[in-house]
Amino acid sequence: MKKISLFIFLIICFFSCNQSKVSAPQKIKGAMGEKAMVATTHPLATATGLKILRKGGNAIDAAIAIQFALSVVYPQAGNIGGGGFAVIRLVNGTVTTLDFREKAPNLAEKDMYLDKNGNVLKAKIRLGHLASGVPGSVAGMWALHKKYGQLSWSELINPAINLAYSGHLLTEKIAQSLNDKQNDFQNVNRYLPWVINVKGWNKGDTIVQKQLASTLSFIQKNGRDGFYKGIVADQLIKEMILGGGIISAKDLINYEPVWRDPIKGFYRGYTVYSMAPPSSGGIALMQLLKGSEYFDLGNMEFNGAEMLHYKTEVERRVYADRSVHLGDPDYYKVPTEHLISQKYNYARFSNIKKRKKTASSEIIEGNIAPYESPSTTHFSVVDPSGNAVALTTTLNGSYGSCVMVKGAGFFLNNEMDDFSAKPGIPNKYGLIGSEANAIVPGKRMLSSMTPTIVEKEDSLFLVTGTPGGATIITTVFQSIINVIDFGMGIQEAINAKKTHSQWLPDTLFIENGGIDSEVQLELEKRGHLIHFKESSSKINAVLVLEEGRLEGGADYLRSDSYAEGF
Ligand code: DON
């Protein structure tokens, strides 16, 4: 009997020991680099950035080359017909940001997307020629090049031209995204752009884009004017006229990117730099970090009920502020200092209860779940001298307006949907807005893009950012607290399950598999309405490790992202 008991005991021990080995948390490491790192959403864009760095280009050169390469290999978000934001930190500690966000065309009107009953015409603001703002990407890249470029403009565009001219292979995810959009491509284009394929796209199909190659060559030869004047501008204007859009030649000529001071904040001894309005990202991120500090999230169980309750309550308040106070600062006085101050935020979070979600009787229930498509992209670059760039760029929706400019081979954005077409009515990300973000000719629509750089003791620490519409801000927030508060490496922080709340709709979104049933029950007891879904987190980031080496993190679990360093 004794022998049998011992045998059973040993068997149990064997299995439980084995089990605990299997389930023991793995320290996941990202790509390693001694002095340089590139993390983007496509291996060919990462290779382009590395090539530029190896040639002696700096992080800004690499960023420009990556932006153009992404317009070829990642057409749903990489673009020359969209816009974005860049946060740059030079090795000497100078931090600056460039706003190359799209602008409302001069003929835009406040109520242009409302029908006669005052309802928002969603199809008009999200698809087709009227959905586009004046693109800012090429002017943005030109401004970056003029200020910081080391290599010639021509060298930076060459890789993109080669990729467009010689072709590249479709990844499975991109093939799928092209297939998902076939109806929209057919509905909004007056001709058959290459993206239309009745047989459907497959992984491994070769994509050659001769028209885009000539457009890029024209930009290569003529700099900024290669897009805003001459043949490419003519093609764009013709597209507008024939398709019923309103972007004019004057809108193109007048487009200017803007150098802006970063939003700067402090978090647990780290200094955080992020994007100022017209992105809401920087301000909202600083508010979230204040919330994390106020409740000391780092001392709670990661993604446990207590942490998620407080995090959600903070997020609801921050997004409520976003909907009222934020807009293009050139048109609306944004109370930035007030919104990021400790005093304001601590007072704002002081009515958060421990056991109960705050009643939202004053909140108009929004039953629209935020819809996100993989249509923005973020990349992070650190060069061998220590300069860093965090750049987020977008067409807004997947393939933007779905209009491909005839003859020029590039997609136009549908960024007008980031304006508040009508106060209180949600856009495609479920975000609502007010007067601060109303449409005005020449104004920039409010963004959530949050390219961010964090310093530790005056040295570069983290370069981060992500796509994800409304979820961008909370995802960047999680990338920072996962590293600083929960001690994760950057790849681990990226892989970790994400959660998101944005006040309206009144829901706590949790990535599938993010919490167990016990935590779910605990959160529901506190009043949270939980909705499980896929996350649109696709962070590409670089973390400086203790010994000065670089860890590149790329969201390979949720996308084709790839990081590599040297
Ligand atoms: O600027 C913004 O906030 C949006 N246009 C971003 C859209 C986006 O991230 C979609 N991608 N998932």
Coordinates of C-alpha atoms and ligand atoms in Angstrom, one line a residue:
M1 CA 0.0 0.0 0.0
K2 CA 2.8 2.3 1.0
K3 CA 4.6 1.6 -2.2
I4 CA 1.5 2.3 -4.3
S5 CA 0.9 5.7 -2.5
L6 CA 4.6 6.6 -3.1
F7 CA 4.2 5.7 -6.7
I8 CA 1.1 7.9 -7.1
F9 CA 2.8 10.7 -5.2
L10 CA 5.8 10.6 -7.6
I11 CA 3.5 10.5 -10.6
I12 CA 1.6 13.6 -9.4
C13 CA 4.9 15.3 -8.6
F14 CA 6.3 14.5 -12.1
F15 CA 3.2 15.9 -13.8
S16 CA 2.8 19.0 -11.7
C17 CA 6.6 19.8 -11.9
N18 CA 6.4 19.4 -15.6
Q19 CA 3.3 21.5 -15.8
S20 CA 4.7 24.4 -13.8
K21 CA 7.7 24.3 -16.1
V22 CA 5.5 24.6 -19.2
S23 CA 3.4 27.4 -17.8
A24 CA 6.3 29.4 -16.3
P25 CA 6.3 32.8 -17.8
Q26 CA 8.8 33.1 -20.6
K27 CA 11.0 36.2 -20.8
I28 CA 10.4 37.1 -24.4
K29 CA 13.1 39.1 -26.1
G30 CA 12.8 41.2 -29.2
A31 CA 15.4 41.8 -31.8
M32 CA 18.8 42.9 -30.4
G33 CA 21.1 45.6 -31.7
E34 CA 24.4 47.0 -30.5
K35 CA 23.8 50.5 -31.7
A36 CA 20.9 50.8 -34.2
M37 CA 17.4 49.4 -34.6
V38 CA 14.5 49.7 -37.0
A39 CA 11.0 48.4 -36.1
T40 CA 8.3 48.7 -38.8
T41 CA 5.2 46.9 -39.9
H42 CA 6.7 45.3 -42.9
P43 CA 10.0 43.4 -43.3
L44 CA 10.8 45.2 -46.6
A45 CA 10.3 48.6 -44.9
T46 CA 12.6 47.5 -42.0
A47 CA 15.2 46.4 -44.5
T48 CA 14.9 49.8 -46.3
G49 CA 15.6 51.6 -43.0
L50 CA 18.5 49.4 -42.1
K51 CA 20.0 49.9 -45.6
I52 CA 19.9 53.7 -45.1
L53 CA 21.4 53.5 -41.7
R54 CA 24.2 51.2 -42.9
K55 CA 24.9 53.7 -45.7
G56 CA 25.6 56.3 -43.0
G57 CA 22.2 57.9 -43.0
N58 CA 20.7 59.1 -39.7
A59 CA 17.4 58.1 -38.1
I60 CA 15.6 60.9 -39.9
D61 CA 17.0 59.7 -43.3
A62 CA 15.9 56.2 -42.4
A63 CA 12.4 57.4 -41.4
I64 CA 11.9 59.2 -44.7
A65 CA 13.0 56.2 -46.7
I66 CA 10.7 53.9 -44.6
Q67 CA 7.7 56.3 -45.1
F68 CA 8.2 56.1 -48.9
A69 CA 8.8 52.3 -48.8
L70 CA 5.6 51.7 -46.8
S71 CA 3.6 53.6 -49.4
V72 CA 4.6 50.8 -51.8
V73 CA 4.6 47.7 -49.7
Y74 CA 1.9 48.5 -47.1
P75 CA -0.7 50.5 -49.2
Q76 CA -3.5 50.3 -46.6
A77 CA -1.7 52.7 -44.4
G78 CA 1.8 53.5 -45.8
N79 CA 1.2 56.5 -47.9
I80 CA 2.0 59.6 -49.9
G81 CA -1.7 60.6 -49.9
G82 CA -2.2 60.8 -46.2
G83 CA -0.4 62.4 -43.3
G84 CA 1.1 61.8 -39.8
F85 CA 3.3 63.0 -37.0
A86 CA 6.9 62.5 -36.1
V87 CA 8.6 62.9 -32.7
I88 CA 12.4 63.3 -33.1
R89 CA 15.0 63.1 -30.4
L90 CA 18.6 64.0 -31.4
V91 CA 21.5 62.5 -29.6
N92 CA 22.2 65.9 -28.0
G93 CA 18.8 65.7 -26.2
T94 CA 16.9 68.1 -28.4
V95 CA 13.3 66.9 -29.0
T96 CA 11.1 68.3 -31.7
T97 CA 8.0 67.2 -33.5
L98 CA 6.6 67.6 -37.0
D99 CA 2.9 67.8 -37.8
F100 CA 2.2 66.7 -41.3
R101 CA -1.4 66.1 -40.7
E102 CA -3.9 66.5 -43.5
K103 CA -6.0 69.7 -43.6
A104 CA -9.6 70.4 -44.6
P105 CA -9.7 71.7 -48.1
N106 CA -10.6 75.4 -48.6
L107 CA -14.0 74.5 -50.0
A108 CA -14.9 72.4 -46.9
E109 CA -17.9 73.5 -44.9
K110 CA -18.9 72.8 -41.3
D111 CA -22.1 70.8 -42.2
M112 CA -20.9 69.3 -45.5
Y113 CA -21.5 65.8 -44.3
L114 CA -25.0 66.3 -43.0
D115 CA -28.2 65.5 -44.9
K116 CA -31.2 67.8 -44.8
N117 CA -32.4 66.2 -41.6
G118 CA -29.1 66.8 -39.9
N119 CA -27.9 63.2 -40.0
V120 CA -24.2 62.4 -40.7
L121 CA -23.7 60.9 -44.2
K122 CA -21.3 58.2 -43.2
A123 CA -20.6 57.0 -46.7
K124 CA -19.7 60.5 -47.8
I125 CA -17.3 61.2 -45.0
R126 CA -15.6 57.8 -45.0
L127 CA -15.4 56.8 -48.6
G128 CA -14.7 58.4 -52.0
H129 CA -13.4 61.7 -53.1
L130 CA -15.1 64.0 -50.6
A131 CA -13.6 62.1 -47.6
S132 CA -10.1 63.3 -48.2
G133 CA -8.1 66.0 -46.5
V134 CA -5.2 67.7 -48.2
P135 CA -2.3 65.2 -47.9
G136 CA 0.7 66.2 -45.8
S137 CA 3.1 63.2 -46.1
V138 CA 5.3 64.4 -48.9
A139 CA 5.7 67.9 -47.5
G140 CA 6.4 66.3 -44.2
M141 CA 9.2 64.1 -45.5
W142 CA 10.6 67.1 -47.4
A143 CA 10.6 69.2 -44.2
L144 CA 12.3 66.5 -42.3
H145 CA 14.9 66.1 -45.0
K146 CA 15.6 69.9 -45.3
K147 CA 16.1 70.2 -41.5
Y148 CA 17.9 67.0 -40.6
G149 CA 18.8 65.0 -43.8
Q150 CA 22.3 63.7 -44.2
L151 CA 21.9 61.6 -47.3
S152 CA 20.5 63.0 -50.6
W153 CA 16.7 63.1 -51.1
S154 CA 17.2 60.9 -54.2
E155 CA 18.9 58.2 -52.2
L156 CA 16.0 58.1 -49.7
I157 CA 13.4 57.5 -52.3
N158 CA 15.4 55.1 -54.4
P159 CA 14.4 52.0 -52.4
A160 CA 10.7 52.8 -52.7
I161 CA 11.0 53.3 -56.5
N162 CA 12.8 50.0 -56.8
L163 CA 10.2 48.2 -54.8
A164 CA 7.4 49.7 -56.8
Y165 CA 9.1 49.2 -60.2
S166 CA 10.5 45.7 -59.7
G167 CA 7.6 44.4 -57.5
H168 CA 7.3 42.7 -54.2
L169 CA 5.4 39.7 -52.8
L170 CA 2.2 40.1 -51.0
T171 CA 2.0 38.9 -47.4
E172 CA -1.1 36.9 -46.4
K173 CA -2.4 39.7 -44.2
I174 CA -2.1 42.3 -46.9
A175 CA -3.7 40.0 -49.5
Q176 CA -6.6 39.5 -47.1
S177 CA -7.0 43.2 -46.5
L178 CA -7.1 43.8 -50.2
N179 CA -9.7 41.1 -50.7
D180 CA -11.8 42.7 -47.9
K181 CA -12.0 46.0 -49.7
Q182 CA -12.9 44.9 -53.2
N183 CA -16.4 46.3 -53.1
D184 CA -15.2 49.7 -51.9
F185 CA -12.5 49.8 -54.5
Q186 CA -15.0 49.1 -57.2
N187 CA -17.6 51.6 -55.9
V188 CA -15.4 54.6 -55.6
N189 CA -13.0 54.3 -58.6
R190 CA -14.0 55.3 -62.1
Y191 CA -11.5 52.9 -63.6
L192 CA -9.9 49.6 -62.6
P193 CA -6.9 50.3 -60.3
W194 CA -4.5 47.4 -59.8
V195 CA -6.0 46.6 -56.4
I196 CA -9.2 45.3 -58.0
N197 CA -8.8 41.6 -58.6
V198 CA -11.9 39.5 -59.2
K199 CA -10.1 36.3 -58.6
G200 CA -8.9 37.5 -55.2
W201 CA -5.4 38.2 -53.9
N202 CA -3.2 35.5 -52.5
K203 CA 0.0 35.4 -50.4
G204 CA 3.0 35.4 -52.7
D205 CA 1.3 37.3 -55.5
T206 CA 3.8 39.7 -57.1
I207 CA 2.8 43.4 -57.0
V208 CA 4.4 45.7 -59.5
Q209 CA 3.3 49.3 -59.3
K210 CA 4.7 51.1 -62.3
Q211 CA 2.5 54.2 -62.0
L212 CA 3.5 54.6 -58.3
A213 CA 7.1 54.2 -59.4
S214 CA 6.8 57.1 -61.8
T215 CA 5.0 59.3 -59.2
L216 CA 7.8 58.5 -56.8
S217 CA 10.4 59.3 -59.4
F218 CA 8.7 62.7 -60.0
I219 CA 8.9 63.4 -56.3
Q220 CA 12.5 62.2 -56.3
K221 CA 13.4 64.7 -59.0
N222 CA 11.3 67.6 -57.8
G223 CA 11.2 67.3 -54.1
R224 CA 8.1 68.5 -52.4
D225 CA 6.9 70.2 -55.6
G226 CA 6.9 66.8 -57.2
F227 CA 3.7 66.1 -55.4
Y228 CA 2.1 69.5 -54.8
K229 CA 2.7 70.9 -58.3
G230 CA 3.2 69.5 -61.8
I231 CA 2.0 66.2 -63.2
V232 CA 1.2 64.4 -59.9
A233 CA -0.8 67.4 -58.6
D234 CA -2.6 67.6 -62.0
Q235 CA -3.6 63.9 -61.8
L236 CA -4.8 64.5 -58.2
I237 CA -6.9 67.5 -59.2
K238 CA -8.3 65.7 -62.2
E239 CA -9.3 62.9 -59.9
M240 CA -11.1 65.3 -57.6
I241 CA -12.9 67.1 -60.4
L242 CA -14.1 63.9 -62.1
G243 CA -14.9 62.2 -58.8
G244 CA -16.7 65.1 -57.1
G245 CA -14.0 66.0 -54.6
I246 CA -13.0 69.5 -53.5
I247 CA -9.3 69.5 -53.0
S248 CA -8.0 72.3 -55.3
A249 CA -4.6 73.1 -56.8
K250 CA -4.4 76.0 -54.4
D251 CA -5.0 73.6 -51.4
L252 CA -2.0 71.5 -52.6
I253 CA 0.3 74.5 -53.2
N254 CA -0.6 76.0 -49.8
Y255 CA -0.1 72.9 -47.7
E256 CA 2.6 73.3 -45.0
P257 CA 3.7 71.0 -42.3
V258 CA 4.2 72.5 -38.9
W259 CA 7.1 72.1 -36.4
R260 CA 5.6 72.0 -33.0
D261 CA 6.9 71.8 -29.4
P262 CA 6.3 68.3 -28.0
I263 CA 4.0 67.7 -25.1
K264 CA 6.4 67.0 -22.3
G265 CA 5.5 65.3 -19.0
F266 CA 7.2 63.4 -16.2
Y267 CA 6.3 59.9 -15.0
R268 CA 8.0 58.1 -12.2
G269 CA 11.3 59.8 -12.9
Y270 CA 11.1 59.4 -16.7
T271 CA 10.5 62.2 -19.1
V272 CA 7.9 61.6 -21.7
Y273 CA 7.7 63.5 -25.1
S274 CA 4.7 63.0 -27.3
M275 CA 2.6 64.7 -30.0
A276 CA 0.9 68.0 -29.3
P277 CA -2.5 69.0 -30.9
P278 CA -3.8 68.6 -33.5
S279 CA -3.1 65.1 -32.1
S280 CA -4.9 64.4 -28.9
G281 CA -2.3 61.7 -28.2
G282 CA 0.3 63.6 -26.2
I283 CA -2.2 65.3 -23.9
A284 CA -4.3 62.2 -23.3
L285 CA -1.2 60.1 -22.8
M286 CA 0.1 62.4 -20.1
Q287 CA -3.4 62.4 -18.4
L288 CA -3.4 58.6 -18.4
L289 CA 0.1 58.5 -16.9
K290 CA -1.1 60.9 -14.2
G291 CA -3.9 58.4 -13.5
S292 CA -1.5 55.5 -13.3
E293 CA 0.6 57.5 -10.9
Y294 CA -2.4 58.5 -8.8
F295 CA -3.6 54.9 -8.3
D296 CA -0.1 53.3 -8.4
L297 CA -1.2 50.8 -11.1
G298 CA 2.3 49.3 -11.1
N299 CA 1.7 47.9 -7.6
M300 CA -1.4 46.0 -8.7
E301 CA -1.6 42.6 -10.3
F302 CA -1.1 43.0 -14.1
N303 CA -4.5 43.1 -15.9
G304 CA -6.1 42.0 -12.6
A305 CA -9.6 43.4 -11.7
E306 CA -8.3 46.2 -9.5
M307 CA -5.8 47.5 -12.1
L308 CA -8.3 47.3 -14.9
H309 CA -11.0 49.0 -12.9
Y310 CA -8.9 52.0 -12.1
K311 CA -7.3 52.1 -15.5
T312 CA -10.8 52.1 -17.2
E313 CA -12.2 54.7 -14.9
V314 CA -9.2 57.0 -15.7
E315 CA -9.5 56.3 -19.4
R316 CA -13.2 57.2 -19.4
R317 CA -12.5 60.6 -18.0
V318 CA -9.5 61.3 -20.3
Y319 CA -11.5 60.5 -23.4
A320 CA -14.4 62.6 -22.1
D321 CA -12.0 65.5 -21.9
R322 CA -10.7 64.7 -25.4
S323 CA -14.1 65.0 -26.9
V324 CA -14.7 68.5 -25.6
H325 CA -11.3 70.3 -25.2
L326 CA -9.1 69.1 -28.1
G327 CA -8.8 70.3 -31.6
D328 CA -6.4 72.0 -34.0
P329 CA -4.6 74.6 -31.9
D330 CA -4.4 77.0 -34.9
Y331 CA -8.2 77.2 -34.8
Y332 CA -9.1 76.5 -31.2
K333 CA -7.6 77.4 -27.9
V334 CA -6.6 74.1 -26.4
P335 CA -6.1 74.3 -22.6
T336 CA -3.0 72.1 -22.8
E337 CA -1.2 73.2 -19.6
H338 CA -4.3 72.8 -17.5
L339 CA -5.1 69.4 -19.0
I340 CA -1.7 67.9 -18.3
S341 CA -1.2 69.4 -14.9
Q342 CA -1.1 67.1 -11.8
K343 CA -3.5 69.3 -9.9
Y344 CA -6.2 69.0 -12.6
N345 CA -5.8 65.3 -13.1
Y346 CA -5.6 64.3 -9.5
A347 CA -8.8 66.3 -8.8
R348 CA -10.4 64.7 -11.9
F349 CA -9.6 61.2 -10.7
S350 CA -10.5 61.8 -7.0
N351 CA -14.1 60.8 -7.4
I352 CA -13.2 57.3 -8.8
K353 CA -14.6 54.7 -6.4
K354 CA -12.8 51.6 -5.5
R355 CA -15.6 49.1 -5.9
K356 CA -18.0 50.7 -8.3
K357 CA -17.8 52.2 -11.8
T358 CA -19.0 55.8 -11.8
A359 CA -22.6 56.2 -13.0
S360 CA -22.7 57.6 -16.5
S361 CA -26.2 59.0 -16.4
E362 CA -25.0 62.2 -18.0
I363 CA -23.4 60.2 -20.9
I364 CA -25.4 59.6 -24.0
E365 CA -25.1 55.9 -24.6
G366 CA -23.2 55.2 -27.8
N367 CA -23.9 51.7 -29.0
I368 CA -21.4 51.9 -31.8
A369 CA -18.4 49.7 -31.1
P370 CA -15.2 51.4 -32.3
Y371 CA -14.3 49.9 -35.6
E372 CA -10.6 49.7 -36.3
S373 CA -8.9 48.6 -39.4
P374 CA -5.2 48.1 -39.8
S375 CA -4.9 51.4 -41.6
T376 CA -2.4 53.5 -39.7
T377 CA 1.2 52.4 -39.1
H378 CA 3.9 53.3 -36.7
F379 CA 7.6 52.8 -36.9
S380 CA 10.5 53.5 -34.6
V381 CA 14.2 54.1 -35.5
V382 CA 17.4 54.6 -33.5
D383 CA 20.6 55.3 -35.4
P384 CA 24.1 54.4 -34.4
S385 CA 24.7 58.0 -33.1
G386 CA 21.7 57.7 -30.8
N387 CA 19.2 59.9 -32.8
A388 CA 15.7 58.5 -32.6
V389 CA 12.5 58.9 -34.6
A390 CA 8.9 57.8 -33.6
L391 CA 6.7 58.3 -36.6
T392 CA 3.0 57.4 -37.0
T393 CA 1.3 57.9 -40.4
T394 CA -2.1 57.1 -41.8
L395 CA -4.7 57.2 -44.5
N396 CA -7.2 56.8 -41.7
G397 CA -9.4 53.9 -42.7
S398 CA -7.9 50.8 -44.4
Y399 CA -6.8 52.2 -47.9
G400 CA -8.2 55.6 -46.8
S401 CA -11.0 56.8 -49.1
C402 CA -10.3 53.8 -51.4
V403 CA -9.8 56.2 -54.2
M404 CA -6.6 55.5 -56.1
V405 CA -5.5 58.6 -58.1
K406 CA -5.8 57.5 -61.7
G407 CA -2.4 57.5 -63.4
A408 CA -0.5 58.2 -60.2
G409 CA -1.1 54.9 -58.4
F410 CA -1.5 56.1 -54.8
F411 CA -4.5 56.1 -52.4
L412 CA -6.1 59.2 -50.9
N413 CA -6.9 59.4 -47.2
N414 CA -10.4 59.6 -45.7
E415 CA -9.2 61.7 -42.8
M416 CA -12.2 64.1 -42.9
D417 CA -14.0 61.5 -40.7
D418 CA -11.6 62.5 -37.9
F419 CA -13.4 65.8 -37.7
S420 CA -16.5 66.0 -35.6
A421 CA -19.1 66.2 -38.4
K422 CA -21.8 66.8 -35.8
P423 CA -21.3 67.3 -32.1
G424 CA -21.9 64.2 -30.1
I425 CA -22.2 61.8 -33.1
P426 CA -19.4 59.2 -33.1
N427 CA -17.0 58.8 -36.0
K428 CA -15.8 55.4 -37.2
Y429 CA -13.7 54.9 -34.1
G430 CA -16.7 55.7 -31.9
L431 CA -15.1 59.0 -30.9
I432 CA -17.3 62.0 -30.4
G433 CA -16.3 65.6 -30.6
S434 CA -17.6 69.1 -30.4
E435 CA -16.9 72.6 -31.6
A436 CA -13.2 72.2 -30.9
N437 CA -13.0 69.7 -33.7
A438 CA -15.6 71.1 -36.0
I439 CA -14.8 71.4 -39.7
V440 CA -13.3 74.7 -40.8
P441 CA -11.5 75.2 -44.2
G442 CA -7.7 74.8 -43.7
K443 CA -8.1 73.3 -40.2
R444 CA -6.5 70.0 -39.2
M445 CA -8.7 67.2 -37.9
L446 CA -8.1 65.9 -34.4
S447 CA -6.0 62.8 -34.3
S448 CA -5.2 60.1 -31.7
M449 CA -1.8 59.3 -33.2
T450 CA 0.8 59.2 -30.3
P451 CA 4.3 58.8 -31.5
T452 CA 6.3 59.0 -28.2
I453 CA 9.8 59.1 -26.9
V454 CA 10.7 58.4 -23.3
E455 CA 13.9 59.4 -21.5
K456 CA 15.5 58.0 -18.4
E457 CA 18.0 60.2 -16.7
D458 CA 18.3 62.5 -19.7
S459 CA 19.1 59.6 -22.0
L460 CA 17.1 57.8 -24.6
F461 CA 15.0 55.1 -23.1
L462 CA 12.0 54.1 -25.2
V463 CA 10.7 55.0 -28.7
T464 CA 7.1 53.8 -29.2
G465 CA 3.8 54.2 -31.0
T466 CA 1.0 52.2 -32.7
P467 CA -1.9 52.3 -35.0
G468 CA -5.4 51.5 -33.7
G469 CA -7.7 54.6 -34.1
A470 CA -9.1 55.6 -30.7
T471 CA -7.1 52.8 -29.1
I472 CA -3.8 54.3 -30.1
I473 CA -3.5 56.4 -26.9
T474 CA -4.3 53.6 -24.4
T475 CA -2.1 51.2 -26.3
V476 CA 0.9 53.6 -26.2
F477 CA 0.1 54.1 -22.5
Q478 CA 0.2 50.3 -21.9
S479 CA 3.5 50.0 -23.8
I480 CA 5.0 52.5 -21.3
I481 CA 3.5 51.2 -18.1
N482 CA 4.2 47.6 -19.1
V483 CA 7.9 48.5 -19.3
I484 CA 8.2 51.0 -16.4
D485 CA 5.7 49.6 -13.9
F486 CA 5.5 45.9 -14.7
G487 CA 9.2 45.4 -15.6
M488 CA 8.6 43.9 -19.0
G489 CA 11.0 44.1 -21.9
I490 CA 9.6 45.8 -25.0
Q491 CA 8.7 42.6 -26.9
E492 CA 6.9 41.3 -23.8
A493 CA 5.1 44.6 -23.4
I494 CA 4.0 44.5 -27.1
N495 CA 2.8 40.8 -26.8
A496 CA 0.9 41.4 -23.6
K497 CA -2.9 41.5 -23.9
K498 CA -4.4 45.0 -24.3
T499 CA -7.5 46.6 -22.9
H500 CA -9.2 49.9 -23.8
S501 CA -12.0 52.2 -22.7
Q502 CA -12.9 55.5 -24.2
W503 CA -16.0 56.8 -22.3
L504 CA -18.2 56.4 -25.3
P505 CA -19.2 53.7 -26.1
D506 CA -19.6 52.9 -22.4
T507 CA -17.7 49.6 -22.7
L508 CA -14.5 48.1 -21.5
F509 CA -12.8 46.4 -24.5
I510 CA -10.5 43.5 -23.6
E511 CA -8.4 41.6 -26.1
N512 CA -9.5 38.1 -26.6
G513 CA -8.0 35.9 -23.8
G514 CA -6.9 39.0 -21.9
I515 CA -8.5 38.1 -18.6
D516 CA -9.9 35.0 -16.9
S517 CA -13.5 34.5 -15.8
E518 CA -12.7 35.5 -12.2
V519 CA -11.4 38.9 -13.2
Q520 CA -14.3 39.3 -15.6
L521 CA -16.7 38.6 -12.8
E522 CA -15.0 41.1 -10.5
L523 CA -15.1 43.8 -13.1
E524 CA -18.7 43.1 -13.9
K525 CA -19.5 43.4 -10.2
R526 CA -18.1 46.9 -10.3
G527 CA -20.4 47.8 -13.2
H528 CA -18.1 47.4 -16.2
L529 CA -19.7 46.3 -19.5
I530 CA -17.0 44.0 -21.0
H531 CA -16.6 43.3 -24.7
F532 CA -13.9 40.9 -25.9
K533 CA -12.4 41.6 -29.3
E534 CA -9.2 41.4 -31.3
S535 CA -6.8 44.2 -30.4
S536 CA -5.6 46.7 -33.1
S537 CA -2.4 47.2 -31.1
K538 CA 0.5 47.0 -33.5
I539 CA 3.3 48.6 -31.6
N540 CA 6.7 48.9 -33.2
A541 CA 9.2 50.2 -30.6
V542 CA 12.8 50.4 -29.4
L543 CA 13.9 50.0 -25.8
V544 CA 17.4 51.0 -24.6
L545 CA 18.6 48.3 -22.2
E546 CA 20.7 48.8 -19.1
E547 CA 24.0 48.0 -20.9
G548 CA 23.1 50.4 -23.8
R549 CA 22.1 47.7 -26.2
L550 CA 18.8 48.1 -28.0
E551 CA 15.8 45.8 -27.9
G552 CA 13.6 46.2 -30.9
G553 CA 10.0 45.2 -30.4
A554 CA 7.6 44.4 -33.3
D555 CA 4.1 43.2 -33.1
Y556 CA 4.6 40.0 -35.0
L557 CA 1.7 38.3 -33.2
R558 CA -0.9 40.7 -34.6
S559 CA 0.7 41.9 -37.9
D560 CA 3.6 41.4 -40.3
S561 CA 5.8 43.7 -38.1
Y562 CA 9.5 43.1 -38.0
A563 CA 12.4 44.6 -36.0
E564 CA 16.0 44.3 -36.7
G565 CA 19.2 46.0 -35.5
F566 CA 22.9 45.9 -35.8
Ligands
DON1 O1 -5.5 60.2 -36.7 C1 -6.2 59.3 -36.2 O2 -6.4 59.3 -35.0 C2 -6.8 58.2 -37.0 N1 -7.0 58.7 -38.4 C3 -6.0 57.0 -36.9 C4 -6.6 55.8 -37.7 C5 -6.1 54.6 -37.3 O3 -5.2 54.4 -36.4 C6 -6.6 53.4 -38.0 N2 -5.8 52.2 -37.7 N3 -5.9 51.3 -37.1

